[in-house]
Coordinates of C-alpha atoms and ligand atoms in Angstrom, one line a residue:
Chain A
X1 CA 61.9 302.7 103.1
X2 CA 65.0 304.9 102.2
X3 CA 67.5 307.3 103.9
X4 CA 66.8 310.8 102.7
X5 CA 69.7 313.0 101.8
X6 CA 69.4 316.7 101.0
X7 CA 71.9 318.2 98.6
X8 CA 72.6 321.5 98.3
X9 CA 73.1 323.2 95.0
X10 CA 75.4 326.2 93.9
X11 CA 74.6 327.5 90.5
X12 CA 73.4 324.3 89.4
X13 CA 76.2 322.2 90.6
X14 CA 75.8 319.5 93.9
X15 CA 78.1 321.1 96.5
X16 CA 81.2 319.1 97.6
X17 CA 79.9 319.1 101.3
X18 CA 76.6 317.6 100.0
X19 CA 78.1 314.9 98.0
X20 CA 80.2 314.0 101.3
X21 CA 76.5 313.6 102.9
X22 CA 75.6 311.4 100.3
X23 CA 78.4 309.0 101.0
X24 CA 77.5 309.7 104.6
X25 CA 74.0 308.6 103.8
X26 CA 74.5 305.7 101.7
X27 CA 76.8 304.4 104.3
X28 CA 73.7 305.1 107.0
X29 CA 71.5 303.2 104.6
X30 CA 73.6 300.2 104.4
X31 CA 74.2 299.7 108.0
X32 CA 70.3 300.0 108.1
X33 CA 69.7 297.6 104.7
X34 CA 67.8 300.5 103.0
X35 CA 68.4 302.2 100.0
X36 CA 69.8 306.2 99.6
X37 CA 67.4 308.7 98.2
X38 CA 68.3 312.1 97.5
X39 CA 66.7 315.2 97.4
X40 CA 67.4 318.4 95.5
X41 CA 65.7 321.6 95.3
X42 CA 66.4 324.3 92.4
X43 CA 67.5 324.3 88.9
X44 CA 70.2 321.6 87.9
X45 CA 70.8 319.6 85.0
X46 CA 69.4 315.7 85.4
X47 CA 73.4 315.0 84.4
X48 CA 74.5 316.8 87.5
X49 CA 71.9 315.3 89.8
X50 CA 72.8 311.7 88.3
X51 CA 76.3 312.3 90.1
X52 CA 74.7 311.6 93.3
X53 CA 74.7 307.6 92.4
X54 CA 78.7 307.6 92.2
X55 CA 78.5 308.4 95.8
X56 CA 75.8 305.6 96.6
X57 CA 72.5 307.3 96.3
X58 CA 69.9 305.0 94.4
X59 CA 67.3 307.7 93.5
X60 CA 67.3 311.8 93.4
X61 CA 64.0 313.8 93.8
X62 CA 64.0 316.9 92.0
X63 CA 62.2 319.7 93.0
X64 CA 62.7 322.7 90.1
X65 CA 59.3 324.7 90.6
X66 CA 60.5 328.2 89.3
X67 CA 59.1 329.4 93.0
X68 CA 62.2 327.6 94.5
X69 CA 65.1 328.5 92.3
X70 CA 65.9 331.4 95.0
X71 CA 66.9 329.5 98.2
X72 CA 64.3 329.7 100.9
X73 CA 64.8 327.6 103.9
X74 CA 61.2 327.6 105.0
X75 CA 59.7 326.1 101.5
X76 CA 62.9 323.9 101.1
X77 CA 62.1 322.4 104.7
X78 CA 58.2 321.9 103.5
X79 CA 59.7 320.0 100.3
X80 CA 62.3 317.8 102.6
X81 CA 59.2 316.6 104.9
X82 CA 57.2 315.7 102.2
X83 CA 59.8 313.9 100.4
X84 CA 60.7 312.1 103.8
X85 CA 56.8 311.2 103.9
X86 CA 56.5 310.0 100.5
X87 CA 59.6 307.8 100.7
X88 CA 58.8 306.6 104.3
X89 CA 62.3 308.0 105.4
X90 CA 63.2 307.6 109.3
X91 CA 66.4 309.2 108.5
X92 CA 67.2 312.3 107.2
X93 CA 70.7 313.6 106.6
X94 CA 71.5 317.1 105.6
X95 CA 75.3 318.4 105.5
X96 CA 76.1 321.3 108.1
X97 CA 75.6 324.9 107.1
X98 CA 73.2 327.9 107.7
X99 CA 70.6 326.4 105.2
X100 CA 71.4 322.8 106.5
X101 CA 70.5 323.8 110.1
X102 CA 67.8 326.4 109.4
X103 CA 66.0 323.3 107.1
X104 CA 66.6 320.5 109.8
X105 CA 65.1 322.6 112.5
X106 CA 61.8 323.3 110.6
X107 CA 61.7 319.4 109.3
X108 CA 62.3 318.2 112.9
X109 CA 59.7 320.2 114.4
X110 CA 56.9 319.5 111.5
X111 CA 57.9 315.7 111.9
X112 CA 58.6 315.7 115.7
X113 CA 62.1 314.0 115.2
X114 CA 65.1 314.4 117.2
X115 CA 67.9 316.7 115.4
X116 CA 71.4 316.4 116.0
X117 CA 73.6 318.8 114.3
X118 CA 77.3 319.0 114.0
X119 CA 77.6 315.0 113.5
X120 CA 81.2 313.9 113.2
X121 CA 80.8 310.1 112.3
X122 CA 78.7 307.3 111.3
X123 CA 76.0 306.6 113.8
X124 CA 75.9 303.5 115.9
X125 CA 72.9 301.5 114.9
X126 CA 73.5 298.3 116.6
X127 CA 70.4 298.3 118.8
X128 CA 69.8 302.0 119.7
X129 CA 70.5 304.8 117.3
X130 CA 73.5 306.7 118.8
X131 CA 75.3 309.4 117.2
X132 CA 78.6 311.8 117.8
X133 CA 78.7 315.4 117.1
X134 CA 81.4 317.9 117.8
X135 CA 80.4 320.6 120.8
X136 CA 82.2 323.9 122.2
X137 CA 83.2 324.3 119.0
X138 CA 85.4 321.8 118.4
X139 CA 86.8 321.5 121.9
X140 CA 85.0 318.3 122.4
X141 CA 82.6 315.7 121.3
X142 CA 79.2 314.3 122.6
X143 CA 77.5 311.0 122.3
X144 CA 73.6 310.9 122.7
X145 CA 70.8 308.4 121.5
X146 CA 68.2 309.6 119.2
X147 CA 64.8 308.2 120.9
X148 CA 62.2 309.5 118.2
X149 CA 60.9 307.6 115.6
X150 CA 62.3 310.1 112.8
X151 CA 66.0 311.1 113.2
X152 CA 67.5 313.9 111.6
X153 CA 71.2 314.6 111.1
X154 CA 73.0 317.3 110.1
X155 CA 76.8 316.3 109.2
X156 CA 79.9 318.4 109.6
X157 CA 82.3 318.2 106.7
X158 CA 85.3 315.5 107.1
X159 CA 82.6 313.0 109.0
X160 CA 83.3 310.2 106.8
X161 CA 86.6 309.5 104.4
X162 CA 85.6 309.1 100.9
X163 CA 87.8 307.0 99.3
X164 CA 87.7 308.6 95.5
X165 CA 89.0 305.4 94.0
X166 CA 86.1 303.5 95.3
X167 CA 83.8 305.9 93.6
X168 CA 81.4 304.0 91.0
X169 CA 80.4 305.3 87.7
X170 CA 76.6 304.2 88.5
X171 CA 74.2 307.2 87.7
X172 CA 71.3 307.8 90.1
X173 CA 67.8 307.7 88.8
X174 CA 66.6 311.7 88.5
X175 CA 62.8 311.8 89.0
X176 CA 61.2 315.0 89.2
X177 CA 59.3 315.7 92.6
X178 CA 56.6 318.5 93.2
X179 CA 56.2 319.5 96.8
X180 CA 52.8 321.6 97.6
X181 CA 54.2 325.1 98.2
X182 CA 52.6 327.1 100.9
X183 CA 52.1 330.9 100.4
X184 CA 53.0 331.4 104.1
X185 CA 56.7 330.5 103.3
X186 CA 57.0 333.2 100.4
X187 CA 55.9 336.2 102.8
X188 CA 59.5 337.3 102.6
X189 CA 60.6 339.6 99.6
X190 CA 64.2 339.5 98.7
X191 CA 65.3 343.0 98.0
X192 CA 68.9 342.0 96.8
X193 CA 71.3 339.4 96.9
X194 CA 75.0 340.0 96.7
X195 CA 77.1 337.0 95.8
X196 CA 81.0 337.0 95.0
X197 CA 80.4 334.2 92.2
X198 CA 83.6 333.5 91.3
X199 CA 85.0 333.1 94.9
X200 CA 85.5 329.8 96.5
X201 CA 83.3 329.5 99.1
X202 CA 85.3 328.9 102.4
X203 CA 82.9 326.2 103.7
X204 CA 83.3 324.4 100.5
X205 CA 87.4 324.9 100.1
X206 CA 90.0 322.2 100.5
X207 CA 92.7 324.9 101.0
X208 CA 92.5 328.2 102.8
X209 CA 94.9 330.8 102.9
X210 CA 93.9 333.2 105.8
X211 CA 95.4 336.5 107.3
X212 CA 95.6 338.1 110.5
X213 CA 96.4 341.4 111.7
X214 CA 100.0 340.6 110.9
X215 CA 99.3 341.5 107.4
X216 CA 99.3 345.0 108.3
X217 CA 96.6 346.4 106.0
X218 CA 94.2 345.7 103.4
X219 CA 96.9 347.2 100.8
X220 CA 99.3 344.4 101.8
X221 CA 96.7 341.5 101.0
X222 CA 98.5 340.7 97.7
X223 CA 101.0 338.6 98.7
X224 CA 98.2 336.3 100.4
X225 CA 96.3 336.3 97.5
X226 CA 99.2 335.3 95.4
X227 CA 99.6 332.1 97.2
X228 CA 95.9 331.4 97.2
X229 CA 95.8 331.6 93.3
X230 CA 98.7 329.5 93.4
X231 CA 97.4 326.9 95.5
X232 CA 93.7 327.2 94.2
X233 CA 92.7 328.3 97.4
X234 CA 89.9 330.5 99.2
X235 CA 91.0 333.0 101.5
X236 CA 90.0 333.9 105.0
X237 CA 90.7 336.1 107.9
X238 CA 90.8 336.8 111.7
X239 CA 88.1 338.8 113.4
X240 CA 90.0 342.0 113.8
X241 CA 90.9 342.1 110.3
X242 CA 87.0 342.2 109.2
X243 CA 86.4 344.5 112.1
X244 CA 88.6 346.8 110.5
X245 CA 87.3 346.3 107.1
X246 CA 90.2 345.1 105.6
X247 CA 88.7 342.0 104.2
X248 CA 84.6 341.5 103.9
X249 CA 82.8 340.1 106.6
X250 CA 82.1 336.9 105.0
X251 CA 85.6 336.0 105.3
X252 CA 86.3 336.1 109.2
X253 CA 86.6 332.7 110.4
X254 CA 86.5 331.3 114.0
X255 CA 84.0 331.2 117.0
X256 CA 81.8 333.8 116.0
X257 CA 82.9 333.8 112.4
X258 CA 82.6 330.8 109.9
X259 CA 83.8 327.4 111.1
X260 CA 86.0 325.7 108.1
X261 CA 87.0 322.2 107.8
X262 CA 89.9 322.5 105.2
X263 CA 92.3 319.9 104.4
X264 CA 94.9 322.5 104.6
X265 CA 94.5 325.8 106.6
X266 CA 97.5 328.2 106.0
X267 CA 97.7 331.1 108.8
X268 CA 99.4 334.1 108.0
X269 CA 100.3 336.8 111.0
X270 CA 97.4 335.4 113.1
X271 CA 97.9 335.0 116.7
X272 CA 96.2 331.9 117.5
X273 CA 93.4 333.1 120.0
X274 CA 91.0 330.6 121.0
X275 CA 88.4 332.1 119.8
X276 CA 90.2 331.9 116.1
X277 CA 91.2 328.4 116.8
X278 CA 87.5 327.5 117.5
X279 CA 86.9 328.0 113.9
X280 CA 89.7 326.0 112.3
X281 CA 90.5 323.0 114.8
X282 CA 88.3 320.7 111.9
X283 CA 91.3 321.3 109.3
X284 CA 93.1 318.1 108.7
X285 CA 96.6 320.1 108.2
X286 CA 97.4 323.4 109.7
X287 CA 100.4 325.4 108.8
X288 CA 101.1 328.6 110.7
X289 CA 103.8 331.3 109.7
X290 CA 104.1 334.0 112.5
X291 CA 107.2 335.9 113.4
X292 CA 106.7 335.6 117.0
X293 CA 107.7 332.2 118.1
X294 CA 105.6 332.2 120.9
X295 CA 102.4 332.7 119.0
X296 CA 99.8 330.0 120.4
X297 CA 98.9 329.3 116.9
X298 CA 102.2 327.2 116.9
X299 CA 100.7 324.6 119.6
X300 CA 97.7 324.1 117.0
X301 CA 99.9 323.6 113.9
X302 CA 101.1 320.8 112.2
X303 CA 104.1 322.7 110.4
X304 CA 105.1 326.1 111.3
X305 CA 107.6 328.9 109.9
X306 CA 108.9 331.4 112.3
X307 CA 109.3 334.4 109.9
X308 CA 107.9 337.6 108.4
X309 CA 104.8 336.8 106.2
X310 CA 106.0 339.5 103.6
X311 CA 109.2 337.6 103.1
X312 CA 107.8 333.8 103.7
X313 CA 104.6 334.1 101.4
X314 CA 106.4 335.0 98.3
X315 CA 108.7 332.0 98.5
X316 CA 105.7 329.9 99.0
X317 CA 103.9 331.2 95.9
X318 CA 106.8 330.6 94.0
X319 CA 107.4 326.8 94.7
X320 CA 103.3 326.3 94.8
X321 CA 103.5 327.7 91.3
X322 CA 106.2 324.9 90.1
X323 CA 103.8 322.1 91.9
X324 CA 102.1 319.5 89.5
Chain B
X1 CA 56.3 346.4 119.7
X2 CA 56.8 343.4 122.2
X3 CA 60.3 341.6 122.1
X4 CA 61.3 338.3 123.4
X5 CA 65.1 337.9 123.7
X6 CA 66.3 334.2 124.3
X7 CA 69.5 334.0 126.0
X8 CA 71.8 330.8 126.9
X9 CA 74.0 330.3 129.6
X10 CA 77.7 328.9 128.6
X11 CA 81.0 328.4 129.5
X12 CA 83.5 331.5 128.8
X13 CA 85.0 331.3 124.9
X14 CA 88.4 330.5 126.8
X15 CA 87.1 327.7 129.1
X16 CA 89.0 324.8 129.3
X17 CA 86.7 322.0 129.0
X18 CA 87.0 318.8 130.9
X19 CA 84.3 316.0 132.1
X20 CA 83.7 314.3 135.5
X21 CA 81.5 311.5 136.4
X22 CA 83.1 308.8 134.0
X23 CA 82.9 311.6 131.4
X24 CA 79.0 311.8 131.4
X25 CA 79.0 315.5 133.0
X26 CA 80.9 318.6 132.3
X27 CA 83.3 319.7 135.0
X28 CA 81.9 323.0 136.1
X29 CA 84.5 323.8 138.6
X30 CA 86.6 327.0 137.7
X31 CA 84.4 327.5 134.7
X32 CA 83.3 331.2 134.1
X33 CA 79.4 331.5 132.7
X34 CA 78.6 334.2 130.0
X35 CA 75.6 335.0 128.2
X36 CA 76.2 333.2 125.0
X37 CA 78.4 335.8 122.7
X38 CA 75.7 335.6 119.5
X39 CA 72.7 336.0 122.2
X40 CA 74.6 339.3 123.6
X41 CA 74.2 340.5 120.0
X42 CA 70.6 339.3 120.1
X43 CA 70.0 341.5 123.5
X44 CA 72.2 344.5 122.3
X45 CA 70.1 345.1 119.1
X46 CA 66.8 344.5 120.9
X47 CA 67.6 346.9 123.5
X48 CA 68.0 349.4 120.4
X49 CA 64.8 348.4 118.9
X50 CA 62.9 348.7 122.2
X51 CA 64.2 352.3 122.8
X52 CA 63.4 353.5 119.2
X53 CA 59.7 351.9 119.4
X54 CA 59.0 352.5 123.1
X55 CA 57.9 348.8 123.2
X56 CA 59.0 346.1 125.8
X57 CA 61.5 343.5 126.2
X58 CA 61.5 340.4 127.8
X59 CA 64.5 338.1 128.4
X60 CA 63.9 334.3 128.5
X61 CA 66.1 331.3 129.7
X62 CA 65.6 328.0 129.9
X63 CA 67.5 326.6 132.7
X64 CA 68.4 326.4 136.3
X65 CA 69.0 328.7 139.0
X66 CA 72.8 329.1 138.6
X67 CA 72.2 331.4 135.3
X68 CA 70.4 333.9 137.6
X69 CA 73.5 336.3 137.4
X70 CA 73.5 336.3 133.7
X71 CA 69.7 337.2 133.5
X72 CA 70.4 340.0 135.7
X73 CA 73.1 340.9 133.5
X74 CA 70.5 341.1 130.4
X75 CA 68.2 343.2 132.6
X76 CA 70.9 345.8 133.6
X77 CA 71.8 345.8 130.0
X78 CA 68.1 347.2 129.2
X79 CA 65.5 344.2 129.4
X80 CA 62.1 345.1 131.2
X81 CA 61.6 341.9 133.1
X82 CA 62.8 338.0 132.7
X83 CA 61.4 334.5 132.7
X84 CA 63.5 331.6 133.6
X85 CA 61.9 328.1 132.9
X86 CA 63.3 326.1 135.7
X87 CA 64.7 322.9 133.9
X88 CA 68.0 320.9 132.7
X89 CA 68.0 322.1 129.2
X90 CA 68.3 318.4 127.8
X91 CA 68.2 319.1 124.3
X92 CA 67.3 321.7 121.4
X93 CA 64.0 320.3 121.0
X94 CA 63.3 320.7 124.8
X95 CA 64.5 324.2 124.8
X96 CA 62.4 325.1 121.5
X97 CA 59.4 323.6 123.0
X98 CA 60.0 325.9 126.1
X99 CA 60.3 328.9 124.5
X100 CA 57.4 328.5 121.8
X101 CA 55.2 327.6 124.8
X102 CA 56.1 330.8 126.6
X103 CA 56.0 332.7 123.3
X104 CA 52.6 331.4 122.4
X105 CA 51.4 332.9 125.6
X106 CA 52.4 336.3 125.0
X107 CA 52.2 337.4 121.3
X108 CA 55.5 338.8 120.7
X109 CA 56.2 340.8 117.6
X110 CA 59.8 339.9 117.6
X111 CA 61.9 336.7 118.9
X112 CA 65.5 337.1 118.9
X113 CA 68.3 334.9 119.9
X114 CA 71.9 334.2 119.0
X115 CA 72.6 332.0 115.8
X116 CA 73.9 329.3 118.0
X117 CA 75.0 328.4 121.4
X118 CA 78.6 328.2 121.8
X119 CA 78.3 324.9 124.1
X120 CA 76.6 322.9 121.4
X121 CA 76.7 324.8 118.4
X122 CA 73.6 323.5 116.9
X123 CA 71.9 326.7 115.3
X124 CA 68.6 324.9 115.1
X125 CA 66.5 326.4 118.3
X126 CA 65.3 329.4 116.0
X127 CA 64.0 327.1 113.6
X128 CA 62.3 324.9 115.8
X129 CA 60.8 327.7 117.5
X130 CA 59.6 329.8 114.1
X131 CA 57.8 326.4 113.0
X132 CA 56.6 325.4 116.2
X133 CA 54.8 328.9 116.5
X134 CA 54.0 328.9 112.6
X135 CA 56.0 332.1 111.9
X136 CA 59.2 332.4 109.6
X137 CA 62.5 332.3 111.1
X138 CA 65.7 333.6 109.5
X139 CA 69.6 333.2 110.4
X140 CA 72.2 334.6 110.7
X141 CA 71.1 337.8 110.9
X142 CA 73.7 340.8 110.5
X143 CA 71.5 343.7 110.3
X144 CA 68.0 344.7 111.3
X145 CA 65.4 347.4 111.0
X146 CA 62.1 347.4 112.0
X147 CA 59.7 350.1 110.2
X148 CA 56.2 349.6 111.2
X149 CA 55.2 345.8 111.3
X150 CA 57.9 345.3 108.8
X151 CA 61.4 344.2 109.4
X152 CA 64.4 344.4 107.0
X153 CA 66.6 342.2 107.5
X154 CA 70.4 341.6 106.0
X155 CA 71.5 337.8 106.5
X156 CA 74.6 336.2 105.6
X157 CA 74.3 333.6 103.0
X158 CA 77.2 331.3 101.5
X159 CA 79.7 333.5 100.4
X160 CA 77.8 336.6 100.5
X161 CA 74.8 338.4 102.1
X162 CA 70.7 338.6 101.1
X163 CA 68.4 341.6 102.1
X164 CA 64.7 340.4 103.0
X165 CA 61.8 342.4 103.9
X166 CA 59.6 340.1 106.0
X167 CA 56.2 341.3 107.6
X168 CA 56.6 340.5 111.7
X169 CA 56.3 338.2 113.8
X170 CA 59.5 336.7 113.3
X171 CA 62.0 334.5 114.6
X172 CA 65.6 335.7 114.2
X173 CA 69.0 334.2 114.9
X174 CA 71.7 336.6 115.0
X175 CA 75.4 337.4 114.8
X176 CA 77.7 340.2 114.5
X177 CA 77.9 343.1 113.3
X178 CA 74.0 343.6 114.3
X179 CA 74.8 345.7 117.0
X180 CA 77.9 346.5 119.9
X181 CA 77.9 344.3 123.1
X182 CA 76.5 346.4 125.7
X183 CA 78.3 346.8 129.0
X184 CA 75.9 347.1 131.9
X185 CA 76.1 350.6 133.8
X186 CA 75.9 351.3 137.6
X187 CA 72.3 352.2 137.0
X188 CA 71.4 349.6 134.9
X189 CA 72.9 347.1 137.7
X190 CA 71.1 348.8 140.3
X191 CA 67.8 348.9 138.7
X192 CA 67.8 345.2 137.5
X193 CA 68.0 344.2 141.2
X194 CA 64.1 345.5 141.1
X195 CA 63.2 344.2 137.5
X196 CA 60.8 341.0 137.6
X197 CA 62.5 337.5 137.2
X198 CA 59.5 335.0 137.0
X199 CA 60.5 331.3 137.1
X200 CA 57.9 329.0 135.9
X201 CA 58.0 325.2 135.4
X202 CA 58.8 323.3 132.0
X203 CA 56.2 321.7 130.0
X204 CA 56.2 318.4 129.3
X205 CA 58.1 317.4 126.2
X206 CA 58.5 314.0 124.8
X207 CA 62.2 312.9 125.1
X208 CA 64.3 313.0 121.3
X209 CA 67.7 312.6 122.5
X210 CA 69.3 311.2 125.9
X211 CA 73.0 312.2 126.1
X212 CA 75.5 309.5 127.0
X213 CA 79.2 310.7 127.2
X214 CA 81.3 313.1 126.3
X215 CA 85.1 312.9 125.2
X216 CA 87.8 314.9 124.0
X217 CA 89.9 315.0 120.9
X218 CA 93.1 313.3 120.4
X219 CA 95.9 315.4 121.6
X220 CA 97.8 317.1 118.7
X221 CA 101.2 315.9 117.8
X222 CA 104.4 318.6 117.7
X223 CA 104.4 321.1 115.3
X224 CA 107.3 320.5 112.6
X225 CA 109.1 323.8 112.2
X226 CA 110.8 324.9 109.2
X227 CA 113.6 327.5 108.9
X228 CA 112.2 330.8 107.1
X229 CA 115.0 330.7 104.8
X230 CA 114.0 327.6 103.6
X231 CA 110.4 328.1 102.9
X232 CA 110.1 326.2 99.8
X233 CA 110.4 322.9 101.9
X234 CA 107.1 323.3 103.4
X235 CA 105.2 323.2 100.0
X236 CA 107.0 319.9 99.3
X237 CA 106.2 318.8 102.8
X238 CA 102.7 319.6 102.2
X239 CA 102.8 317.5 99.0
X240 CA 104.7 314.2 100.0
X241 CA 104.5 314.0 103.6
X242 CA 101.0 315.5 104.8
X243 CA 100.0 314.8 101.5
X244 CA 97.1 317.8 101.1
X245 CA 98.5 319.1 98.1
Ligands
LIG401 C1 83.7 336.4 122.5 C2 84.8 336.6 121.2 C3 84.8 336.0 119.9 C4 85.7 336.2 119.1 N1 85.7 335.5 118.0 C5 86.7 335.3 116.8 C6 86.6 334.9 115.7 O1 85.4 334.5 115.6 N2 87.5 334.8 114.9 C7 88.6 335.6 115.2 O2 90.0 335.5 114.8 N3 88.8 336.1 116.6 C8 88.0 335.9 117.6 N4 87.9 336.9 118.5 C9 89.2 337.7 118.7 C10 90.1 336.9 119.5 O3 90.4 336.7 120.6 C11 91.7 337.7 118.7 O4 91.7 339.1 119.1 C12 92.0 337.8 117.2 O5 91.3 336.4 116.6 C13 93.5 337.9 116.9 O6 93.5 338.4 115.4 P1 94.8 338.4 115.0 O7 95.6 337.0 115.3 O8 94.5 338.7 113.4 O9 95.6 339.6 115.6 P2 96.8 339.9 116.7 O10 96.4 339.1 117.8 O11 97.1 341.1 116.8 O12 97.9 339.1 116.2 C14 98.9 338.9 114.9 C15 99.9 338.1 114.7 O13 100.3 338.7 113.7 C16 101.9 338.4 114.0 N5 102.5 339.5 113.1 C17 102.6 340.5 112.9 N6 103.3 341.1 112.0 C18 103.9 340.0 111.4 C19 104.7 339.9 110.0 N7 105.4 340.8 109.4 N8 104.9 338.4 110.0 C20 104.3 337.6 110.4 N9 103.7 337.6 111.4 C21 103.1 338.4 112.0 C22 101.7 338.7 115.3 O14 103.1 338.3 116.0 C23 100.8 338.4 115.9 O15 101.1 336.9 116.5 C24 87.0 336.7 119.5 C25 86.9 337.5 120.7 C26 85.9 337.0 122.0 C27 86.2 337.9 123.0

């Protein structure tokens, strides 16, 4: 038996959040006295998949059918269920994302499994199987026991600390895996995919520099982009900024936007309304730059600067360029 | 076209969250309840599509009677009738089973709901319902047009968007900017009172998860303020003190 972990691929590379899920799954496997097996769907080099071994996986099942090269949650969920059945997996782990949730849900219905999404810590497997997850968009946690035979956990970023120095060089054994594909999963036709390839993904980013209405307009975004570049950061924004089309919608962070959990979140000219905070409260360190000392964001911040973004940002960029 | 819109009943986004009964129950005291914000988007687009196609729109909620004001609001916004499955919704699996049961008896062309509820943030109900009914599910949908029996969907994917054409029936998890939230007008509020709100009992479901307790995050330490004139200092502190650079 093994704990099965699904890893998401991005242009043939295992996503960082998925490597975290592998480390998480390997720890659960250790708790249960089982081994950790990974499932990857889509195009990837064997050497890349072997990397999952450093994070604790023993085997990687690789489904590389040409039909699966386009991300298809329905077919991917079928592959996940078939892999779980082949491996006799009673615990299935995915990382929290649109795809992760979609696959977890479809697989849960197929396997009659309890599914818990937004898991923030390792399960308590002493006797009963209990998991804790984030609820109310980070405002609280809930612990529940999963009763079903098969259990599906969708883990949030930072659910466990990974000690990079503990990573081994052991390669996982990659085996090819050919799930039965159903025509019904391919009824939709993809008309178009617009993806900014060069951009760092917000959900994967370790550092995010984000701007609000205080940035005054799209033509004033350059100082923010400069700091992001100097720090190797992704860029985000508040809701009014994307509503006003100053920045693309997929940069919108918050309750109704993307939820992020970087190591460092730098908010520039964002007031810190509760709905924005709801999307960033998983960040390890929050920096707020706002000219209003009463801005609510300072209450949630670790470091704050009361000042004009257009004066502060260039100074930070200069200092960041000198980093090494 | 027959449309089903599923709505949740959740604390307002600004609600302060606390617990009672030894941290086993949410403290509802002083908390204002609203239709889930994502569900509100689904409802708004559902009403527009119904108006275009001349079909029907039923709104469905799995929950207890305290949600009736929110259901009436959905009727005032434009739903024709409502169903409430009378149960304390224990987990996503339970809710999805109830929705799938109602849907299997009524042959809806389109089942819309929010991408996630803002209380449990699970984002799995649409997928569960889709699989239980054996039809495709897609989320988060940001644009939706229906032409005959085909939906054109624009949905968010990691770092971008994807446009799909898919035959009905479908289950879709919605988010902005699929439509603008609708505010009920006086006429809507008056007619909502006479629209049917049918209450049914739940079908039995195997227990998948049992809630045990709730907790709150540790309180945040004080924010360290850095003078704007010495902004560079921040970068050094982030490297040496916070160790995030
Ligand atoms: C149901 C619901 C869901 C929502 N979901 C989201 C969400 O997901 N994400 C989100 O962000 N919002 C969301 N909102 C909106 C949210 O309530 C706020 O309106 C929004 O976050 C405010 O954005 P902002 O801080 O950019 O703008 P503002 O509130 O206008 O704040 C701008 C800030 O910039 C500062 N400023 C101005 N000029 C300068 C300068 N030169 N230098 C430094 N600082 C300056 C000001 O002091 C101010 O604090 C939601 C609202 C509702 C009701």
